[in-house]
mmCIF file of C-alpha atoms in Angstrom:
data_model
loop_
_atom_site.group_PDB
_atom_site.id
_atom_site.type_symbol
_atom_site.label_atom_id
_atom_site.label_comp_id
_atom_site.label_asym_id
_atom_site.label_seq_id
_atom_site.Cartn_x
_atom_site.Cartn_y
_atom_site.Cartn_z
ATOM 1 C CA MET K 35 165.733 -21.489 -58.260
ATOM 2 C CA ILE K 36 167.487 -18.726 -56.280
ATOM 3 C CA LYS K 37 165.246 -16.098 -57.957
ATOM 4 C CA LEU K 38 162.153 -18.106 -56.974
ATOM 5 C CA PHE K 39 163.218 -18.231 -53.309
ATOM 6 C CA LYS K 40 163.926 -14.489 -53.405
ATOM 7 C CA ASN K 41 160.455 -13.676 -54.803
ATOM 8 C CA ILE K 42 158.780 -15.805 -52.138
ATOM 9 C CA ARG K 43 160.639 -13.945 -49.383
ATOM 10 C CA LYS K 44 159.601 -10.567 -50.887
ATOM 11 C CA LYS K 45 155.977 -11.685 -50.972
ATOM 12 C CA PHE K 46 156.049 -12.564 -47.264
ATOM 13 C CA LEU K 47 157.565 -9.173 -46.418
ATOM 14 C CA LYS K 48 154.995 -7.244 -48.489
ATOM 15 C CA GLU K 49 152.158 -9.105 -46.821
ATOM 16 C CA GLY K 50 153.676 -8.411 -43.397
ATOM 17 C CA LYS K 51 154.076 -12.056 -42.622
ATOM 18 C CA THR K 52 157.367 -11.661 -40.735
ATOM 19 C CA SER K 53 157.118 -14.933 -38.865
ATOM 20 C CA SER K 54 156.446 -16.806 -42.086
ATOM 21 C CA TYR K 55 159.392 -15.013 -43.668
ATOM 22 C CA LEU K 56 161.723 -16.050 -40.853
ATOM 23 C CA LYS K 57 160.517 -19.632 -40.943
ATOM 24 C CA TYR K 58 160.966 -19.754 -44.680
ATOM 25 C CA ALA K 59 164.438 -18.153 -44.475
ATOM 26 C CA ILE K 60 165.507 -20.694 -41.857
ATOM 27 C CA GLY K 61 164.103 -23.512 -43.972
ATOM 28 C CA GLU K 62 165.965 -22.166 -46.975
ATOM 29 C CA ILE K 63 169.226 -22.106 -44.992
ATOM 30 C CA VAL K 64 168.619 -25.680 -43.845
ATOM 31 C CA LEU K 65 168.060 -26.780 -47.445
ATOM 32 C CA VAL K 66 171.268 -25.070 -48.552
ATOM 33 C CA VAL K 67 173.223 -26.726 -45.732
ATOM 34 C CA ILE K 68 171.734 -30.115 -46.594
ATOM 35 C CA GLY K 69 172.665 -29.549 -50.234
ATOM 36 C CA ILE K 70 176.245 -28.702 -49.269
ATOM 37 C CA LEU K 71 176.481 -31.785 -47.046
ATOM 38 C CA ILE K 72 175.139 -34.003 -49.824
ATOM 39 C CA ALA K 73 177.657 -32.517 -52.264
ATOM 40 C CA LEU K 74 180.477 -33.109 -49.777
ATOM 41 C CA GLN K 75 179.323 -36.674 -49.201
ATOM 42 C CA ILE K 76 179.205 -37.355 -52.938
ATOM 43 C CA ASN K 77 182.696 -35.893 -53.255
ATOM 44 C CA ASN K 78 183.884 -38.105 -50.377
ATOM 45 C CA TRP K 79 182.343 -41.146 -52.044
ATOM 46 C CA ASN K 80 184.138 -40.311 -55.277
ATOM 47 C CA GLU K 81 187.462 -39.852 -53.470
ATOM 48 C CA GLN K 82 186.941 -43.091 -51.552
ATOM 49 C CA ARG K 83 186.133 -44.912 -54.781
ATOM 50 C CA LYS K 84 189.348 -43.565 -56.344
ATOM 51 C CA ASP K 85 191.357 -44.613 -53.266
ATOM 52 C CA ASN K 86 189.793 -48.084 -53.402
ATOM 53 C CA LEU K 87 190.793 -48.453 -57.049
ATOM 54 C CA VAL K 88 194.366 -47.342 -56.279
ATOM 55 C CA GLU K 89 194.502 -49.689 -53.275
ATOM 56 C CA GLN K 90 193.396 -52.663 -55.381
ATOM 57 C CA GLN K 91 196.048 -51.877 -58.004
ATOM 58 C CA LEU K 92 198.745 -51.649 -55.319
ATOM 59 C CA LEU K 93 197.603 -54.861 -53.630
ATOM 60 C CA LYS K 94 197.719 -56.798 -56.902
ATOM 61 C CA ALA K 95 201.205 -55.482 -57.682
ATOM 62 C CA LEU K 96 202.368 -56.325 -54.146
ATOM 63 C CA LEU K 97 200.957 -59.841 -54.433
ATOM 64 C CA ILE K 98 202.971 -60.501 -57.596
ATOM 65 C CA GLU K 99 206.111 -59.058 -56.002
ATOM 66 C CA PHE K 100 205.911 -61.048 -52.765
ATOM 67 C CA ARG K 101 204.980 -64.303 -54.480
ATOM 68 C CA THR K 102 208.068 -63.859 -56.654
ATOM 69 C CA ASN K 103 210.184 -63.082 -53.598
ATOM 70 C CA LEU K 104 208.901 -66.202 -51.836
ATOM 71 C CA ASN K 105 210.081 -68.337 -54.761
ATOM 72 C CA VAL K 106 213.455 -66.562 -54.760
ATOM 73 C CA LEU K 107 213.840 -67.153 -51.020
ATOM 74 C CA ASP K 108 212.994 -70.844 -51.412
ATOM 75 C CA ASP K 109 215.764 -71.171 -54.018
ATOM 76 C CA VAL K 110 218.267 -69.409 -51.733
ATOM 77 C CA MET K 111 217.253 -71.594 -48.785
ATOM 78 C CA ALA K 112 217.751 -74.706 -50.920
ATOM 79 C CA LEU K 113 221.258 -73.485 -51.799
ATOM 80 C CA ASN K 114 222.026 -72.780 -48.145
ATOM 81 C CA ASP K 115 220.778 -76.252 -47.158
ATOM 82 C CA SER K 116 222.979 -77.768 -49.856
ATOM 83 C CA ASN K 117 226.006 -75.878 -48.508
ATOM 84 C CA ILE K 118 225.305 -77.147 -44.986
ATOM 85 C CA LYS K 119 224.873 -80.738 -46.173
ATOM 86 C CA ASN K 120 228.031 -80.677 -48.323
ATOM 87 C CA SER K 121 230.068 -79.055 -45.536
ATOM 88 C CA ILE K 122 229.014 -81.702 -43.013
ATOM 89 C CA LEU K 123 229.943 -84.442 -45.488
ATOM 90 C CA LEU K 124 233.299 -82.749 -46.143
ATOM 91 C CA GLY K 125 233.904 -82.561 -42.390
ATOM 92 C CA GLN K 126 233.955 -86.358 -42.291
ATOM 93 C CA TYR K 127 237.251 -86.266 -44.188
ATOM 94 C CA THR K 128 239.136 -83.692 -42.060
ATOM 95 C CA GLY K 129 241.788 -84.781 -39.567
ATOM 96 C CA PRO K 130 245.500 -85.538 -39.107
ATOM 97 C CA SER K 131 245.264 -88.822 -40.986
ATOM 98 C CA LEU K 132 242.864 -88.874 -43.900
ATOM 99 C CA PRO K 133 240.419 -91.775 -44.158
ATOM 100 C CA LYS K 134 240.008 -93.469 -47.491
ATOM 101 C CA TYR K 135 238.189 -91.106 -49.809
ATOM 102 C CA ASP K 136 237.033 -90.704 -53.374
ATOM 103 C CA GLU K 137 238.738 -87.689 -54.971
ATOM 104 C CA LYS K 138 235.823 -86.955 -57.268
ATOM 105 C CA GLU K 139 233.351 -86.998 -54.376
ATOM 106 C CA ILE K 140 235.409 -84.518 -52.337
ATOM 107 C CA SER K 141 235.890 -82.312 -55.403
ATOM 108 C CA GLN K 142 232.123 -82.246 -55.926
ATOM 109 C CA LEU K 143 231.616 -81.252 -52.292
ATOM 110 C CA LEU K 144 234.219 -78.480 -52.497
ATOM 111 C CA VAL K 145 232.965 -76.997 -55.749
ATOM 112 C CA GLY K 146 229.379 -77.236 -54.498
ATOM 113 C CA ILE K 147 230.232 -75.270 -51.347
ATOM 114 C CA PHE K 148 232.425 -72.590 -52.891
ATOM 115 C CA LYS K 149 230.837 -72.117 -56.302
ATOM 116 C CA ILE K 150 227.792 -69.990 -55.332
ATOM 117 C CA GLU K 151 227.144 -67.956 -52.190
ATOM 118 C CA PRO K 152 223.657 -67.699 -50.650
ATOM 119 C CA ARG K 153 222.172 -64.240 -51.232
ATOM 120 C CA PHE K 154 218.520 -63.269 -51.013
ATOM 121 C CA SER K 155 217.999 -60.471 -53.557
ATOM 122 C CA PRO K 156 214.274 -59.717 -53.592
ATOM 123 C CA THR K 157 212.356 -57.515 -55.992
ATOM 124 C CA GLN K 158 211.436 -54.303 -54.163
ATOM 125 C CA GLY K 159 210.096 -52.006 -56.885
ATOM 126 C CA THR K 160 206.465 -51.945 -55.742
ATOM 127 C CA VAL K 161 207.240 -51.583 -52.030
ATOM 128 C CA GLN K 162 209.690 -48.754 -52.677
ATOM 129 C CA GLU K 163 207.280 -46.987 -55.043
ATOM 130 C CA ILE K 164 204.481 -47.145 -52.448
ATOM 131 C CA ILE K 165 206.683 -45.757 -49.673
ATOM 132 C CA ASN K 166 208.478 -43.116 -51.758
ATOM 133 C CA SER K 167 205.248 -41.817 -53.326
ATOM 134 C CA GLY K 168 203.441 -41.558 -49.985
ATOM 135 C CA LYS K 169 200.793 -44.086 -51.025
ATOM 136 C CA LEU K 170 201.278 -46.247 -47.948
ATOM 137 C CA SER K 171 198.296 -44.518 -46.295
ATOM 138 C CA VAL K 172 196.030 -45.771 -49.113
ATOM 139 C CA LEU K 173 196.371 -49.304 -47.712
ATOM 140 C CA LYS K 174 193.692 -49.815 -45.056
ATOM 141 C CA ASP K 175 195.303 -52.755 -43.218
ATOM 142 C CA SER K 176 197.510 -51.280 -40.469
ATOM 143 C CA LYS K 177 199.470 -54.537 -40.041
ATOM 144 C CA LEU K 178 200.258 -54.608 -43.759
ATOM 145 C CA ARG K 179 201.387 -50.976 -43.651
ATOM 146 C CA GLU K 180 203.649 -51.780 -40.703
ATOM 147 C CA ALA K 181 205.104 -54.852 -42.432
ATOM 148 C CA LEU K 182 205.902 -52.844 -45.567
ATOM 149 C CA SER K 183 207.439 -50.028 -43.499
ATOM 150 C CA ASP K 184 209.706 -52.557 -41.727
ATOM 151 C CA TRP K 185 210.532 -54.505 -44.897
ATOM 152 C CA GLN K 186 213.819 -52.744 -45.663
ATOM 153 C CA SER K 187 215.150 -53.061 -42.108
ATOM 154 C CA THR K 188 214.202 -56.768 -42.142
ATOM 155 C CA LEU K 189 216.206 -57.297 -45.332
ATOM 156 C CA GLU K 190 219.203 -55.448 -43.877
ATOM 157 C CA LYS K 191 219.262 -57.799 -40.867
ATOM 158 C CA VAL K 192 219.206 -60.821 -43.181
ATOM 159 C CA LYS K 193 221.978 -59.330 -45.313
ATOM 160 C CA ARG K 194 224.245 -58.819 -42.287
ATOM 161 C CA GLN K 195 223.984 -62.517 -41.414
ATOM 162 C CA GLU K 196 224.524 -63.466 -45.056
ATOM 163 C CA ASP K 197 227.681 -61.333 -45.060
ATOM 164 C CA TYR K 198 228.923 -63.202 -41.994
ATOM 165 C CA VAL K 199 228.228 -66.571 -43.645
ATOM 166 C CA VAL K 200 230.080 -65.516 -46.800
ATOM 167 C CA GLU K 201 232.991 -64.281 -44.681
ATOM 168 C CA ARG K 202 233.267 -67.693 -42.990
ATOM 169 C CA ARG K 203 232.968 -69.396 -46.373
ATOM 170 C CA ASP K 204 235.706 -67.232 -47.877
ATOM 171 C CA LEU K 205 238.124 -68.021 -45.041
ATOM 172 C CA GLY K 206 237.691 -71.735 -45.715
ATOM 173 C CA HIS K 207 238.050 -71.024 -49.414
ATOM 174 C CA GLU K 208 241.449 -69.415 -48.795
ATOM 175 C CA PHE K 209 242.812 -72.660 -47.289
ATOM 176 C CA PHE K 210 241.422 -74.576 -50.207
ATOM 177 C CA LEU K 211 243.111 -72.246 -52.724
ATOM 178 C CA ARG K 212 246.457 -72.173 -50.879
ATOM 179 C CA GLU K 213 246.863 -75.921 -50.581
ATOM 180 C CA GLY K 214 244.648 -77.278 -53.339
ATOM 181 C CA ASN K 215 244.328 -76.951 -57.089
ATOM 182 C CA PHE K 216 240.919 -75.701 -58.169
ATOM 183 C CA ARG K 217 241.614 -76.532 -61.807
ATOM 184 C CA ARG K 218 242.181 -80.158 -60.928
ATOM 185 C CA HIS K 219 238.943 -80.297 -58.950
ATOM 186 C CA LEU K 220 237.016 -78.903 -61.920
ATOM 187 C CA ASN K 221 238.618 -81.529 -64.104
ATOM 188 C CA LEU K 222 237.764 -84.304 -61.655
ATOM 189 C CA ILE K 223 234.055 -83.462 -61.644
ATOM 190 C CA LYS K 224 233.970 -82.628 -65.381
ATOM 191 C CA ASP K 225 232.479 -79.199 -64.658
ATOM 192 C CA PRO K 226 230.952 -77.879 -67.903
ATOM 193 C CA LEU K 227 231.565 -74.288 -66.831
ATOM 194 C CA LEU K 228 235.217 -74.276 -67.906
ATOM 195 C CA ASN K 229 235.794 -77.718 -69.400
ATOM 196 C CA ALA K 230 239.121 -77.708 -67.543
ATOM 197 C CA LYS K 231 242.012 -79.780 -68.840
ATOM 198 C CA PRO K 232 244.146 -81.783 -66.378
ATOM 199 C CA SER K 233 246.653 -79.742 -64.373
ATOM 200 C CA ARG K 234 250.375 -80.561 -64.645
ATOM 201 C CA PHE K 235 251.056 -79.581 -61.029
ATOM 202 C CA PRO K 236 251.731 -82.337 -58.453
ATOM 203 C CA ASN K 237 248.714 -83.913 -56.877
ATOM 204 C CA ASN K 238 248.541 -82.473 -53.350
ATOM 205 C CA ASP K 239 244.997 -81.138 -53.648
ATOM 206 C CA PHE K 240 243.640 -82.591 -50.430
ATOM 207 C CA LYS K 241 246.387 -81.634 -47.984
ATOM 208 C CA PHE K 242 244.212 -78.827 -46.570
ATOM 209 C CA LEU K 243 241.885 -81.478 -45.104
ATOM 210 C CA GLU K 244 244.633 -82.184 -42.541
ATOM 211 C CA ASN K 245 244.700 -78.523 -41.465
ATOM 212 C CA GLU K 246 243.014 -78.000 -38.076
ATOM 213 C CA GLU K 247 242.249 -74.351 -38.797
ATOM 214 C CA PHE K 248 240.479 -75.332 -42.019
ATOM 215 C CA GLU K 249 238.329 -77.731 -40.018
ATOM 216 C CA SER K 250 237.472 -74.960 -37.532
ATOM 217 C CA GLN K 251 236.565 -72.545 -40.326
ATOM 218 C CA LEU K 252 234.479 -75.227 -42.003
ATOM 219 C CA TYR K 253 232.421 -75.817 -38.863
ATOM 220 C CA LEU K 254 232.079 -72.097 -38.178
ATOM 221 C CA PHE K 255 230.639 -71.868 -41.684
ATOM 222 C CA ILE K 256 228.217 -74.721 -40.924
ATOM 223 C CA VAL K 257 227.038 -73.081 -37.689
ATOM 224 C CA ALA K 258 226.669 -69.661 -39.341
ATOM 225 C CA SER K 259 224.738 -71.176 -42.255
ATOM 226 C CA GLU K 260 222.405 -73.081 -39.946
ATOM 227 C CA ASN K 261 221.831 -69.914 -37.912
ATOM 228 C CA LEU K 262 221.085 -68.042 -41.137
ATOM 229 C CA LYS K 263 218.410 -70.610 -41.893
ATOM 230 C CA GLN K 264 216.815 -70.911 -38.445
ATOM 231 C CA SER K 265 217.023 -67.309 -37.227
ATOM 232 C CA TYR K 266 216.697 -65.374 -40.472
ATOM 233 C CA TYR K 267 215.448 -67.265 -43.528
ATOM 234 C CA LEU K 268 212.634 -69.210 -41.839
ATOM 235 C CA PRO K 269 211.235 -66.157 -39.966
ATOM 236 C CA LEU K 270 211.546 -64.151 -43.182
ATOM 237 C CA ARG K 271 209.631 -66.815 -45.069
ATOM 238 C CA SER K 272 206.862 -66.731 -42.451
ATOM 239 C CA LYS K 273 206.710 -62.956 -42.718
ATOM 240 C CA ILE K 274 206.394 -63.088 -46.511
ATOM 241 C CA GLU K 275 203.622 -65.676 -46.216
ATOM 242 C CA GLU K 276 201.781 -63.460 -43.711
ATOM 243 C CA ILE K 277 202.056 -60.503 -46.093
ATOM 244 C CA ILE K 278 200.770 -62.620 -48.985
ATOM 245 C CA ASN K 279 197.820 -63.904 -46.905
ATOM 246 C CA SER K 280 196.977 -60.367 -45.801
ATOM 247 C CA ILE K 281 197.050 -59.094 -49.383
ATOM 248 C CA GLU K 282 194.960 -61.985 -50.709
ATOM 249 C CA SER K 283 192.265 -61.363 -48.072
ATOM 250 C CA GLN K 284 191.853 -57.758 -49.258
ATOM 251 C CA ILE K 285 191.808 -58.202 -53.023
ATOM 252 C CA ASN K 286 188.318 -58.005 -54.517
#
């Protein structure tokens, strides 16, 4: 093809057709430029197609991860709600003179509160891989990119409040351990975890309920747990749902 163009130019020169030569040369240059532009466009299309494939793979992986995290958060919120409910019920029995109570019921409340602490531990593999590998720019949705960039700092804020809740819980736990007998409480509720036998120590397990500081710590724990729910868990849940909705709208 190049040889053909060259021969045509020579023919114009031999025949003295300079103007025709120039027109042809310009036309040839235009054709070459058009060819280069077409090649570049095809290359861009190929790169875009590759990016689209990568984006779809990332979106599908993110969808699985955030759906899983939503379920995990719901479980943690249920535990936190249970702690709040049990603590409020336990607070009905605190005071200088104890009202009539059922030992097994109080033991169930105590073990329920102190057995497991609320901790949201999400899966972060896909988010971290996207950020660390520099693939965040592949995602076209700017709001999704921003949400993923802020994800770690969001989790750190939640963790700080969780730490505060656990700190309040542990202070109440200390009173319980100093003046109560955890073994006896396990025996009262027939907890299958240890299958505890009856303790031989004297029965003074509920004396801590008459301690004013225990009552204060208990209600600080309730307030901190409720704040964890209202100011951290619920907004976090909304954010996860927004991320999921954004991802779902972009998956082909």
